[in-house]
């Protein structure tokens, strides 16, 4: 869902498929979809509306900010270990750039 919002395939106010519909579309257990919807709702990305189902309540910029906040939290510990090990920012950026090119 985050990716769909970032690519603007989903926009603020769009209605999402029901839990059962989504589970059927992506071939997973409905409980998995329900968990994902709850997580997105806790993050303020979607909201359950009585009679309407789930709707997108965040725009692209809000989702991008949330993704970067989560990324920052995930990277903090590994970056701290690298810094304490004496790895320079320049070397780290070289590694990141190399990986970035490999995955494109």
C-alpha positions as a Python dict, from the first residue, in 0.01 Angstrom:
ca = {
    (1, 'X'): (0, 0, 0),
    (2, 'X'): (281, 239, 85),
    (3, 'X'): (440, 177, -253),
    (4, 'X'): (108, 228, -430),
    (5, 'X'): (64, 562, -254),
    (6, 'X'): (423, 668, -326),
    (7, 'X'): (372, 586, -695),
    (8, 'X'): (39, 774, -678),
    (9, 'X'): (-161, 470, -787),
    (10, 'X'): (-353, 518, -462),
    (11, 'X'): (-447, 866, -351),
    (12, 'X'): (-594, 1021, -42),
    (13, 'X'): (-965, 934, -30),
    (14, 'X'): (-938, 615, -238),
    (15, 'X'): (-1123, 312, -104),
    (16, 'X'): (-930, -12, -54),
    (17, 'X'): (-1061, -358, -135),
    (18, 'X'): (-1223, -539, 155),
    (19, 'X'): (-1003, -772, 357),
    (20, 'X'): (-1154, -1076, 183),
    (21, 'X'): (-1120, -923, -164),
    (22, 'X'): (-757, -826, -104),
    (23, 'X'): (-674, -1169, 39),
    (24, 'X'): (-826, -1332, -268),
    (25, 'X'): (-642, -1097, -508),
    (26, 'X'): (-299, -1153, -357),
    (27, 'X'): (-368, -1512, -247),
    (28, 'X'): (-294, -1485, 122),
    (29, 'X'): (-487, -1562, 437),
    (30, 'X'): (-743, -1292, 526),
    (31, 'X'): (-583, -1267, 872),
    (32, 'X'): (-261, -1152, 704),
    (33, 'X'): (-446, -874, 522),
    (34, 'X'): (-631, -778, 840),
    (35, 'X'): (-298, -748, 1023),
    (36, 'X'): (-151, -536, 744),
    (37, 'X'): (-458, -310, 738),
    (38, 'X'): (-438, -269, 1118),
    (39, 'X'): (-70, -176, 1093),
    (40, 'X'): (-141, 79, 820),
    (41, 'X'): (-428, 216, 1027),
    (42, 'X'): (-203, 252, 1335),
    (43, 'X'): (47, 443, 1118),
    (44, 'X'): (-230, 677, 1006),
    (45, 'X'): (-207, 574, 640),
    (46, 'X'): (-555, 424, 612),
    (47, 'X'): (-873, 450, 817),
    (48, 'X'): (-1174, 222, 862),
    (49, 'X'): (-1500, 398, 783),
    (50, 'X'): (-1832, 242, 881),
    (51, 'X'): (-2014, 133, 567),
    (52, 'X'): (-1727, 234, 337),
    (53, 'X'): (-1448, 0, 440),
    (54, 'X'): (-1089, 120, 448),
    (55, 'X'): (-988, 445, 284),
    (56, 'X'): (-650, 608, 225),
    (57, 'X'): (-607, 908, 454),
    (58, 'X'): (-241, 993, 389),
    (59, 'X'): (-95, 1157, 84),
    (60, 'X'): (231, 1075, -92),
    (61, 'X'): (440, 1322, 111),
    (62, 'X'): (309, 1190, 443),
    (63, 'X'): (382, 830, 343),
    (64, 'X'): (730, 922, 217),
    (65, 'X'): (804, 1097, 549),
    (66, 'X'): (684, 790, 738),
    (67, 'X'): (901, 559, 525),
    (68, 'X'): (1207, 777, 593),
    (69, 'X'): (1133, 786, 967),
    (70, 'X'): (1114, 405, 973),
    (71, 'X'): (1430, 377, 765),
    (72, 'X'): (1616, 613, 997),
    (73, 'X'): (1516, 404, 1297),
    (74, 'X'): (1625, 82, 1125),
    (75, 'X'): (1961, 223, 1012),
    (76, 'X'): (2059, 393, 1335),
    (77, 'X'): (2212, 89, 1509),
    (78, 'X'): (2405, -50, 1208),
    (79, 'X'): (2539, 297, 1126),
    (80, 'X'): (2644, 350, 1485),
    (81, 'X'): (2837, 19, 1476),
    (82, 'X'): (3007, 119, 1149),
    (83, 'X'): (3104, 459, 1283),
    (84, 'X'): (3246, 306, 1601),
    (85, 'X'): (3442, 61, 1381),
    (86, 'X'): (3608, 353, 1205),
    (87, 'X'): (3430, 323, 871),
    (88, 'X'): (3420, 663, 703),
    (89, 'X'): (3106, 820, 564),
    (90, 'X'): (3273, 834, 221),
    (91, 'X'): (3336, 457, 223),
    (92, 'X'): (2984, 390, 344),
    (93, 'X'): (2840, 603, 63),
    (94, 'X'): (3052, 411, -190),
    (95, 'X'): (2908, 82, -65),
    (96, 'X'): (2553, 219, -73),
    (97, 'X'): (2602, 348, -428),
    (98, 'X'): (2743, 13, -542),
    (99, 'X'): (2447, -176, -396),
    (100, 'X'): (2202, 78, -540),
    (101, 'X'): (2344, 24, -889),
    (102, 'X'): (2335, -355, -849),
    (103, 'X'): (1964, -360, -768),
    (104, 'X'): (1860, -135, -1056),
}
